Amino acid sequence: MKTHKILYLLLTGVVIFFAGCKDLLEVDTTNTINTDNGVITSIDRANVALIGMYSGMQNANYLGNYSVIWNDLAADNLEHTGTQTVNADIYHNEILTSNSRLLGIWQQMYYVINIANTIITDVEAMDVDADAKNPVLGEAYFVRAYTYHCLNKYWNGVPLQLTPVRKLASEIKKLPRSTKDQVDQQIFIDLDSAINKLEGYAPVNGRANAWAAKAMQARIHLYRGEWQAAYDAANDVIENGPFQLTDKYSQVFDYRVPYSSESIFELDFDDQDGNSYAFWFFERAFGGRREFAPTESLVNAYAYDAVTNPDKRFENNVYYYADEDRYMVTKYNDVSTGSDNVIVTRLAEMYLIRAEAKLNGAVGTAVALDDVNFIRDRAGIDALVGPLTLDDILKERRLEFAFEGLRFDDFQRYQLLSEKPSLTDANQLLWPIPQLEVDVVGLQQNLGY
Amino acid sequence: MKKIILLCVFSLLGITIINAQTRKITGVVTGSADGLSMPGVSIIVKGTSIGTSTDSEGKYSIPVSSDSKTLVFSFIGFKTQEVPINDQSIINVILEVETQTVEEIVVVGYGTQSKKLVSGSVSNINGEQLKNINPGLEQTLQGRMAGVQVNTNSGTPGGGVTMRIRGSSSITAGNDPLYIVDGVPMLTGDFSQQSMGGQNLSATTAINPNDIEDIQVLKDASYAAIYGSRAANGVVLITTKRGKTGAPKIDFTYTYGQSRMAKKMDLLNAPDYINAMNEALYNSYGLVDYLGTWADYNYVNTDWQDEVTRVAPLSEAQVSVSGGSQDIKYYISTGLVDQTGIVIGSGYKRFSTRVNLDIKGTDRLKYGTNVQVTNEKINRIYGDNNIYSPLANAYASEPIYPVYNADGSYFDNMSYSNPVAMGKEPQHLARTFRTMGNAYLDYELIKNLSFKMSANADVLDFREDSFLPVDIGIATGSHGSGTAGNTNAYRLGLENTLTYNTKFGDKHNLTLLGGFSYENNYQFVTQVNAIQFPGNDFKWIASAARVSGGTSSTTGYKLASYFGRVEYDYAKKYIFRFVLRSDGSSRFGADNKYAYFPSASLAWRLSEEDFIKRIPVISDLKLRLGYGVVGNQNIGNFNALGLWSTGVAYMAEGGISPLQLKNPKLKWEKTSSYEVGFDLGLLKDRISINASLYKKNTTNLLLTRPIPSQSGFTSVTENIGESENKGLELGLSTVNIKTNSGFEWSSSFQIAFNRSEIVKLSGDPISTGMVNRFEEGHPFAAFYGLRFLRVDPQTGDMVFDDVSKDGIINDDDRVYIGNPNPDFEGGITNNFSYNSKVGNFDLSIFFQFKEGNDVFNGVRQYSEAYYWDNMLTRVKKRWKKPGDITDVPKAYYKNTDVMKVSSYLVEDGSYIRLKTISMSWTVPSKWVKNAKISSLKIFGTAENIFTWTKYLNPDPEVNYAGTSNTTLGTDFYTYPNPRTIKVGVNVTF
């Protein structure tokens, strides 16, 4: 019977079809990469992972906003004028261990570190030309070092995760907190690696480079009171680096013409990939939210006078909004698409590092007062006559780097409690370990929390 | 009576001994319903092959031998009648329509079963009851099946409906049942990429209820387990109409109706509003007559509700042709629905066609197809939780402002965007073009062993086009904005089953089923956005100056399954059933690729036992016992995989970054359910009662667990949680009165009690929506907030319970303040029919009820807070001076106490609703015979006629979060269910 045969054939066909399909349950994940097939399997892949790493730094919880803004907010440059309690707590220096954004910052920094760890481990193991490997490795080492520096300064000793995590359970160790020194030593090792790998390559806009690693060495040595090392590193960048101060202070922050001559490393933002600095700072009338505004103390510190003290930095950083008789931050100005780049380090910082190191006894030919006055001159204000004091330098740093996320660093290293009434205890100069990490990992909490 | 028959039989025997000759018997067969003669009735002499059938006038003539004792009269759809011949020569017979409870066949997944032999909980509803209830499918099930809980979350045309079978058990993986249409698993859910603030769409609206023959709901695991990893929330089996042998039958129905607001929100008029606001501003800031007087507003008194609502027409038309020969049977239909929403800007249209074919190739081979093609067009508006919603803004807007300025433009200088503009100016069109169906082949390999293969497809193309105006509403900053989105979802499957039927000995009946199925689901999503439009007349992206965004992506999953079933009964008395399904899913983790779902059930039909047979009142009695394991595999397509995502960018370069860790242990949520029940029929099934008691334990609930963030990852999804549902279901249906004069009154009553409890979570309680909370030891999505005690008669302030006794009212004082899950719910139907000489009259009255559920009235957070929003008239009872005893606090501008989540806003949402009254008159066929019309019916239906409830807002049966899994029982400016009155005509040729 004919149909009979056809049917048996059909039935056999069906059985063979399914028996032959090994991939019966395989689904193409298309716009994602399945880690089973390997992720950083080539230098090209490592390069796109680097893009992902920088993109991770752009996150609002990292350089995209809070790790920078909160620095000035916890110190005396920014006032909280908005509605979000997570921000208010930082301004009042009364941080709850359950602050959700605090956790977000911690998580985002480790997210970036995990990408750097993965790139470093996988690329180090690759059998390809040094010329292909080194730039990738150098950038990853730098970003890991810089990210640990950010963690270390806010929390003072954090878990040192240096290997990639690729699986649940097996590789997720509950690492305890390392000491601040141990973290700094790892940072120096990574910075050396970065310099080693990147030296000889010209800096690329928006990407880490060997000079940025040297600048970071200068900063961290300074913070550690290692004056000579700080002096030497800063001096190297000033004397041998390809950077020079811009003619005008405002040129450093012009979002229409980014990457000024004094920028050592700045994180890029563009209109497709913006941040919300200007949105949080601007008055509602200008399309912003005014979540944060300059403190009266900062405005007073500038002591701006159009004739007698025409500080260009005040003109650039702060705007007097006459309608409401108050000030707003104008260092970041692209409120519509948020394309203001965020500066990680720039040449002016090297001058002030060299001056401070020299003042503290480092040996070298540079004159501390000249370095400070060099910065003041560009700002359009009178030179100091000396003798130079530490207070002079700290004040100059405050005015020069306002809203760039460095002020609280100075509070921490010089215990500047008296500068802000809400700071009554040195413990407030460190942030609490997020409660979730205390609960899940068993990390030891900072004192006072 | 019995004695007389026996006497007749004996006397007959006596006669046959004497006379063994052949003679002729003649007669006429008529139908009991209309008294008309019935052509084509088959008549055989029992125990012989002698037979005939009635002619066109219902007459017959049959030769019988002297030893013939009985004639058997049979006709499809009528009770077979056996008539003793005795010495009669003329036997006229009236055939009765087969009533539902007798030998009903139910669809149970990969096969059918006699309802008498069903050993689990299978509820069914007949297509007749679904007629003329459009466009929703689920609404028709509301209150009709005990344990099938339906909530129409809003009156939004085309809006999603929440359907839960025996409660909710999952927190994150969904609680929607699996829908199977003629064996094809249907795509369900919302394919829109846009959030419209609350109400979502539902892919189940594509089914035309007029095409449905019946619906079976597999409620317990012993029956649902044949669908394995998708059956945890129950299975809805929809069977569409099929052709029957006979001349073509053309059926045409046209319905026209109107919908309107069933009840308005009780809001203040302009003078009362000014008065209340002035008082609040005075109390808060000492401002005197801040708003001035009504005259300052030119005596404007806008009733915004009237402005945005309307009497909305709806019309439906359905034509079907069905019939067939011995070899080919067909059912072909086309249906059209055009429903206007009661809120301006909203509406729903559906055009669908269906072709069902059954072809007999040879004696052993059958094949055929079921295909439905549907086109839906939905006009959507922002709803509920959105400040650009026409209805929400109408409830909230100040009555002191006009709709239009003097120049005819929209007045827009008030707290919210002009509600009329929000209804008329934006455009949100959603269109679905869908083809679903199968082609099947059924072949009897050897006697009793048949092979069936079915190729299934559900292909859904969803597209949406939105435009937001340039000059009013949300997109003025970008001078208009537009979105075009496409979602293409495909479900393709192949099913193969072998069925073996056998009978051994005299009384052992055995059916074996084995099968294999494979299914591939994939979905493509694309979207493009644009801004800067030239004006409101240009609504398409081609008109925009700037394309601001776009994306395209794809996802999918595969399912490979093996299943088997053993059905055995001994003399239809003892019934045993065992089911095992194994599902392999691409969604499961590498360590748990295959899931096994066993189930077993037992039934004992006591009514077949002699000791029960002796009790004449009992016509049917069955005890049931079942256990089964079913799963929920809605755990995300790729959650088990380690992934790095793309789509991250830096400096205009594309990059990759980690998304999630590989999770090889991830698996389905598992529900084990137990059930015991009985079915009882009394007085020849004039009374039938069924009851089930069940308990469902759900384990492996998918929840996230935090992991050390230093790993670069923050959490992992694991099968951690547990929940429990238990309950009781009762159904009673009775034929109360049945007279020989053609009058019948029958009733049915359904009630279900379900209790849910969260047994285990991964850690802290989970809060969702405005007020819902999940905590171990508490019901699903219970309300959590402050306990409001009273309005202080001295100060007029609200007093909350300071549970923590620390002198301040804060989050520490929160307690459980309500439960959105009802204590019980159900429905009562009364059907009356009267067959008279002037036609058949039918009347059906249906009440639906829910008791003990709370509703969180989120509207009152604003409508009693004196925050510019218009207010409920109950604020007139507000506290004014010391000594006032009232439950409405003193007027304060932006009263933050009212806005707190507290029991002040929790109301009793119990209701009983006169849901449907439908009437019909079937014109006597002799009146229309000349027009070649075989049946003419005129009918009218009223829906949502009246609701008895204490709830303040227009509708207690709403939920602002649509079909959300976890946000329940919350009203927040939700589109109420309308009242609809329809009339129509049905003609059959």
PDB file of N, CA, C and O in Angstrom, chain B residues 281-328:
ATOM      1  N   LEU B 281      -4.976  75.856  51.775  1.00  0.00           N
ATOM      2  CA  LEU B 281      -3.882  76.830  51.706  1.00  0.00           C
ATOM      3  C   LEU B 281      -3.899  77.754  52.918  1.00  0.00           C
ATOM      4  O   LEU B 281      -2.860  78.191  53.399  1.00  0.00           O
ATOM      5  N   TYR B 282      -5.094  78.022  53.428  1.00  0.00           N
ATOM      6  CA  TYR B 282      -5.192  78.834  54.647  1.00  0.00           C
ATOM      7  C   TYR B 282      -4.620  78.043  55.822  1.00  0.00           C
ATOM      8  O   TYR B 282      -3.801  78.540  56.592  1.00  0.00           O
ATOM      9  N   ASN B 283      -5.033  76.775  55.930  1.00  0.00           N
ATOM     10  CA  ASN B 283      -4.573  75.958  57.060  1.00  0.00           C
ATOM     11  C   ASN B 283      -3.065  75.757  57.034  1.00  0.00           C
ATOM     12  O   ASN B 283      -2.417  75.702  58.074  1.00  0.00           O
ATOM     13  N   SER B 284      -2.487  75.629  55.824  1.00  0.00           N
ATOM     14  CA  SER B 284      -1.050  75.360  55.737  1.00  0.00           C
ATOM     15  C   SER B 284      -0.212  76.626  55.837  1.00  0.00           C
ATOM     16  O   SER B 284       0.821  76.637  56.473  1.00  0.00           O
ATOM     17  N   TYR B 285      -0.652  77.684  55.186  1.00  0.00           N
ATOM     18  CA  TYR B 285       0.200  78.876  55.080  1.00  0.00           C
ATOM     19  C   TYR B 285      -0.461  80.170  55.549  1.00  0.00           C
ATOM     20  O   TYR B 285       0.125  81.237  55.424  1.00  0.00           O
ATOM     21  N   GLY B 286      -1.716  80.082  56.024  1.00  0.00           N
ATOM     22  CA  GLY B 286      -2.415  81.287  56.450  1.00  0.00           C
ATOM     23  C   GLY B 286      -2.828  82.173  55.291  1.00  0.00           C
ATOM     24  O   GLY B 286      -3.160  83.346  55.463  1.00  0.00           O
ATOM     25  N   LEU B 287      -2.788  81.617  54.062  1.00  0.00           N
ATOM     26  CA  LEU B 287      -3.189  82.399  52.896  1.00  0.00           C
ATOM     27  C   LEU B 287      -4.719  82.499  52.878  1.00  0.00           C
ATOM     28  O   LEU B 287      -5.407  81.491  52.992  1.00  0.00           O
ATOM     29  N   VAL B 288      -5.228  83.697  52.708  1.00  0.00           N
ATOM     30  CA  VAL B 288      -6.679  83.888  52.707  1.00  0.00           C
ATOM     31  C   VAL B 288      -7.173  83.951  51.258  1.00  0.00           C
ATOM     32  O   VAL B 288      -6.666  84.730  50.455  1.00  0.00           O
ATOM     33  N   ASP B 289      -8.144  83.108  50.955  1.00  0.00           N
ATOM     34  CA  ASP B 289      -8.751  83.086  49.615  1.00  0.00           C
ATOM     35  C   ASP B 289      -7.712  83.136  48.501  1.00  0.00           C
ATOM     36  O   ASP B 289      -7.788  83.941  47.588  1.00  0.00           O
ATOM     37  N   TYR B 290      -6.757  82.237  48.607  1.00  0.00           N
ATOM     38  CA  TYR B 290      -5.648  82.235  47.658  1.00  0.00           C
ATOM     39  C   TYR B 290      -6.138  82.081  46.227  1.00  0.00           C
ATOM     40  O   TYR B 290      -5.660  82.729  45.298  1.00  0.00           O
ATOM     41  N   LEU B 291      -7.094  81.178  46.043  1.00  0.00           N
ATOM     42  CA  LEU B 291      -7.589  80.941  44.687  1.00  0.00           C
ATOM     43  C   LEU B 291      -8.651  81.950  44.259  1.00  0.00           C
ATOM     44  O   LEU B 291      -9.074  81.941  43.117  1.00  0.00           O
ATOM     45  N   GLY B 292      -9.102  82.772  45.213  1.00  0.00           N
ATOM     46  CA  GLY B 292     -10.154  83.730  44.881  1.00  0.00           C
ATOM     47  C   GLY B 292     -11.523  83.072  44.888  1.00  0.00           C
ATOM     48  O   GLY B 292     -11.746  82.109  45.631  1.00  0.00           O
ATOM     49  N   THR B 293     -12.400  83.582  44.064  1.00  0.00           N
ATOM     50  CA  THR B 293     -13.751  83.041  44.036  1.00  0.00           C
ATOM     51  C   THR B 293     -14.028  82.460  42.649  1.00  0.00           C
ATOM     52  O   THR B 293     -13.247  82.620  41.718  1.00  0.00           O
ATOM     53  N   TRP B 294     -15.191  81.799  42.566  1.00  0.00           N
ATOM     54  CA  TRP B 294     -15.555  81.147  41.302  1.00  0.00           C
ATOM     55  C   TRP B 294     -15.623  82.177  40.159  1.00  0.00           C
ATOM     56  O   TRP B 294     -15.261  81.900  39.024  1.00  0.00           O
ATOM     57  N   ALA B 295     -16.066  83.388  40.527  1.00  0.00           N
ATOM     58  CA  ALA B 295     -16.183  84.447  39.516  1.00  0.00           C
ATOM     59  C   ALA B 295     -14.838  84.725  38.844  1.00  0.00           C
ATOM     60  O   ALA B 295     -14.761  85.026  37.657  1.00  0.00           O
ATOM     61  N   ASP B 296     -13.743  84.548  39.627  1.00  0.00           N
ATOM     62  CA  ASP B 296     -12.422  84.780  39.048  1.00  0.00           C
ATOM     63  C   ASP B 296     -12.121  83.803  37.917  1.00  0.00           C
ATOM     64  O   ASP B 296     -11.185  84.006  37.140  1.00  0.00           O
ATOM     65  N   TYR B 297     -12.864  82.731  37.856  1.00  0.00           N
ATOM     66  CA  TYR B 297     -12.653  81.731  36.796  1.00  0.00           C
ATOM     67  C   TYR B 297     -13.808  81.746  35.794  1.00  0.00           C
ATOM     68  O   TYR B 297     -14.081  80.757  35.132  1.00  0.00           O
ATOM     69  N   ASN B 298     -14.483  82.894  35.742  1.00  0.00           N
ATOM     70  CA  ASN B 298     -15.606  83.071  34.805  1.00  0.00           C
ATOM     71  C   ASN B 298     -16.651  81.963  34.933  1.00  0.00           C
ATOM     72  O   ASN B 298     -17.244  81.544  33.954  1.00  0.00           O
ATOM     73  N   TYR B 299     -16.805  81.483  36.168  1.00  0.00           N
ATOM     74  CA  TYR B 299     -17.791  80.438  36.444  1.00  0.00           C
ATOM     75  C   TYR B 299     -17.595  79.190  35.586  1.00  0.00           C
ATOM     76  O   TYR B 299     -18.546  78.501  35.229  1.00  0.00           O
ATOM     77  N   VAL B 300     -16.355  78.941  35.237  1.00  0.00           N
ATOM     78  CA  VAL B 300     -16.066  77.692  34.506  1.00  0.00           C
ATOM     79  C   VAL B 300     -16.270  76.519  35.461  1.00  0.00           C
ATOM     80  O   VAL B 300     -15.876  76.581  36.627  1.00  0.00           O
ATOM     81  N   ASN B 301     -16.921  75.483  34.988  1.00  0.00           N
ATOM     82  CA  ASN B 301     -17.084  74.267  35.786  1.00  0.00           C
ATOM     83  C   ASN B 301     -16.954  73.085  34.844  1.00  0.00           C
ATOM     84  O   ASN B 301     -17.929  72.535  34.364  1.00  0.00           O
ATOM     85  N   THR B 302     -15.712  72.721  34.567  1.00  0.00           N
ATOM     86  CA  THR B 302     -15.482  71.662  33.585  1.00  0.00           C
ATOM     87  C   THR B 302     -15.562  70.306  34.253  1.00  0.00           C
ATOM     88  O   THR B 302     -14.883  70.057  35.248  1.00  0.00           O
ATOM     89  N   ASP B 303     -16.403  69.452  33.695  1.00  0.00           N
ATOM     90  CA  ASP B 303     -16.414  68.060  34.148  1.00  0.00           C
ATOM     91  C   ASP B 303     -15.491  67.296  33.204  1.00  0.00           C
ATOM     92  O   ASP B 303     -15.893  66.868  32.123  1.00  0.00           O
ATOM     93  N   TRP B 304     -14.261  67.171  33.628  1.00  0.00           N
ATOM     94  CA  TRP B 304     -13.256  66.573  32.744  1.00  0.00           C
ATOM     95  C   TRP B 304     -13.593  65.137  32.386  1.00  0.00           C
ATOM     96  O   TRP B 304     -13.248  64.651  31.318  1.00  0.00           O
ATOM     97  N   GLN B 305     -14.257  64.442  33.320  1.00  0.00           N
ATOM     98  CA  GLN B 305     -14.630  63.045  33.004  1.00  0.00           C
ATOM     99  C   GLN B 305     -15.549  63.000  31.794  1.00  0.00           C
ATOM    100  O   GLN B 305     -15.404  62.165  30.916  1.00  0.00           O
ATOM    101  N   ASP B 306     -16.523  63.939  31.778  1.00  0.00           N
ATOM    102  CA  ASP B 306     -17.422  63.967  30.624  1.00  0.00           C
ATOM    103  C   ASP B 306     -16.660  64.322  29.351  1.00  0.00           C
ATOM    104  O   ASP B 306     -16.984  63.851  28.269  1.00  0.00           O
ATOM    105  N   GLU B 307     -15.634  65.160  29.517  1.00  0.00           N
ATOM    106  CA  GLU B 307     -14.898  65.615  28.340  1.00  0.00           C
ATOM    107  C   GLU B 307     -14.091  64.498  27.684  1.00  0.00           C
ATOM    108  O   GLU B 307     -13.894  64.499  26.482  1.00  0.00           O
ATOM    109  N   VAL B 308     -13.590  63.569  28.508  1.00  0.00           N
ATOM    110  CA  VAL B 308     -12.734  62.533  27.906  1.00  0.00           C
ATOM    111  C   VAL B 308     -13.452  61.201  27.694  1.00  0.00           C
ATOM    112  O   VAL B 308     -12.875  60.283  27.119  1.00  0.00           O
ATOM    113  N   THR B 309     -14.685  61.087  28.181  1.00  0.00           N
ATOM    114  CA  THR B 309     -15.388  59.820  27.966  1.00  0.00           C
ATOM    115  C   THR B 309     -16.533  60.035  26.989  1.00  0.00           C
ATOM    116  O   THR B 309     -16.918  61.163  26.689  1.00  0.00           O
ATOM    117  N   ARG B 310     -17.056  58.930  26.507  1.00  0.00           N
ATOM    118  CA  ARG B 310     -18.085  59.030  25.483  1.00  0.00           C
ATOM    119  C   ARG B 310     -18.937  57.761  25.503  1.00  0.00           C
ATOM    120  O   ARG B 310     -18.559  56.748  26.080  1.00  0.00           O
ATOM    121  N   VAL B 311     -20.051  57.853  24.842  1.00  0.00           N
ATOM    122  CA  VAL B 311     -20.837  56.651  24.587  1.00  0.00           C
ATOM    123  C   VAL B 311     -20.199  56.018  23.360  1.00  0.00           C
ATOM    124  O   VAL B 311     -20.122  56.625  22.296  1.00  0.00           O
ATOM    125  N   ALA B 312     -19.665  54.813  23.557  1.00  0.00           N
ATOM    126  CA  ALA B 312     -18.798  54.243  22.532  1.00  0.00           C
ATOM    127  C   ALA B 312     -19.499  53.108  21.798  1.00  0.00           C
ATOM    128  O   ALA B 312     -19.886  52.126  22.408  1.00  0.00           O
ATOM    129  N   PRO B 313     -19.663  53.235  20.497  1.00  0.00           N
ATOM    130  CA  PRO B 313     -20.315  52.176  19.743  1.00  0.00           C
ATOM    131  C   PRO B 313     -19.395  50.974  19.526  1.00  0.00           C
ATOM    132  O   PRO B 313     -18.178  51.128  19.498  1.00  0.00           O
ATOM    133  N   LEU B 314     -19.978  49.828  19.405  1.00  0.00           N
ATOM    134  CA  LEU B 314     -19.192  48.677  19.003  1.00  0.00           C
ATOM    135  C   LEU B 314     -20.033  47.817  18.083  1.00  0.00           C
ATOM    136  O   LEU B 314     -21.253  47.736  18.222  1.00  0.00           O
ATOM    137  N   SER B 315     -19.396  47.215  17.118  1.00  0.00           N
ATOM    138  CA  SER B 315     -20.147  46.333  16.237  1.00  0.00           C
ATOM    139  C   SER B 315     -19.323  45.099  15.934  1.00  0.00           C
ATOM    140  O   SER B 315     -18.094  45.132  15.957  1.00  0.00           O
ATOM    141  N   GLU B 316     -20.037  44.026  15.696  1.00  0.00           N
ATOM    142  CA  GLU B 316     -19.387  42.759  15.415  1.00  0.00           C
ATOM    143  C   GLU B 316     -20.155  42.058  14.316  1.00  0.00           C
ATOM    144  O   GLU B 316     -21.372  42.124  14.265  1.00  0.00           O
ATOM    145  N   ALA B 317     -19.441  41.391  13.462  1.00  0.00           N
ATOM    146  CA  ALA B 317     -20.110  40.574  12.453  1.00  0.00           C
ATOM    147  C   ALA B 317     -19.352  39.270  12.339  1.00  0.00           C
ATOM    148  O   ALA B 317     -18.128  39.233  12.479  1.00  0.00           O
ATOM    149  N   GLN B 318     -20.078  38.197  12.132  1.00  0.00           N
ATOM    150  CA  GLN B 318     -19.438  36.894  12.005  1.00  0.00           C
ATOM    151  C   GLN B 318     -20.201  36.090  10.966  1.00  0.00           C
ATOM    152  O   GLN B 318     -21.429  35.989  11.016  1.00  0.00           O
ATOM    153  N   VAL B 319     -19.480  35.547  10.010  1.00  0.00           N
ATOM    154  CA  VAL B 319     -20.095  34.652   9.031  1.00  0.00           C
ATOM    155  C   VAL B 319     -19.330  33.354   9.054  1.00  0.00           C
ATOM    156  O   VAL B 319     -18.102  33.364   9.060  1.00  0.00           O
ATOM    157  N   SER B 320     -20.045  32.257   9.076  1.00  0.00           N
ATOM    158  CA  SER B 320     -19.337  30.990   8.968  1.00  0.00           C
ATOM    159  C   SER B 320     -20.093  30.054   8.047  1.00  0.00           C
ATOM    160  O   SER B 320     -21.315  30.128   7.929  1.00  0.00           O
ATOM    161  N   VAL B 321     -19.344  29.207   7.389  1.00  0.00           N
ATOM    162  CA  VAL B 321     -19.931  28.172   6.553  1.00  0.00           C
ATOM    163  C   VAL B 321     -19.338  26.873   7.022  1.00  0.00           C
ATOM    164  O   VAL B 321     -18.114  26.748   7.164  1.00  0.00           O
ATOM    165  N   SER B 322     -20.198  25.900   7.287  1.00  0.00           N
ATOM    166  CA  SER B 322     -19.656  24.624   7.706  1.00  0.00           C
ATOM    167  C   SER B 322     -20.487  23.500   7.124  1.00  0.00           C
ATOM    168  O   SER B 322     -21.639  23.688   6.741  1.00  0.00           O
ATOM    169  N   GLY B 323     -19.884  22.349   7.055  1.00  0.00           N
ATOM    170  CA  GLY B 323     -20.589  21.200   6.517  1.00  0.00           C
ATOM    171  C   GLY B 323     -19.590  20.175   6.050  1.00  0.00           C
ATOM    172  O   GLY B 323     -18.431  20.197   6.456  1.00  0.00           O
ATOM    173  N   GLY B 324     -20.045  19.276   5.201  1.00  0.00           N
ATOM    174  CA  GLY B 324     -19.091  18.305   4.704  1.00  0.00           C
ATOM    175  C   GLY B 324     -19.737  17.039   4.216  1.00  0.00           C
ATOM    176  O   GLY B 324     -20.921  16.791   4.426  1.00  0.00           O
ATOM    177  N   SER B 325     -18.900  16.289   3.524  1.00  0.00           N
ATOM    178  CA  SER B 325     -19.326  14.978   3.054  1.00  0.00           C
ATOM    179  C   SER B 325     -18.710  13.947   3.997  1.00  0.00           C
ATOM    180  O   SER B 325     -18.112  14.298   5.010  1.00  0.00           O
ATOM    181  N   GLN B 326     -18.808  12.682   3.619  1.00  0.00           N
ATOM    182  CA  GLN B 326     -18.155  11.656   4.430  1.00  0.00           C
ATOM    183  C   GLN B 326     -16.644  11.870   4.435  1.00  0.00           C
ATOM    184  O   GLN B 326     -15.970  11.543   5.387  1.00  0.00           O
ATOM    185  N   ASP B 327     -16.134  12.437   3.346  1.00  0.00           N
ATOM    186  CA  ASP B 327     -14.684  12.522   3.195  1.00  0.00           C
ATOM    187  C   ASP B 327     -14.077  13.859   3.589  1.00  0.00           C
ATOM    188  O   ASP B 327     -12.956  13.919   4.050  1.00  0.00           O
ATOM    189  N   ILE B 328     -14.808  14.935   3.351  1.00  0.00           N
ATOM    190  CA  ILE B 328     -14.244  16.246   3.658  1.00  0.00           C
ATOM    191  C   ILE B 328     -15.225  17.033   4.508  1.00  0.00           C
ATOM    192  O   ILE B 328     -16.396  17.177   4.143  1.00  0.00           O
TER     193      ILE B 328
END
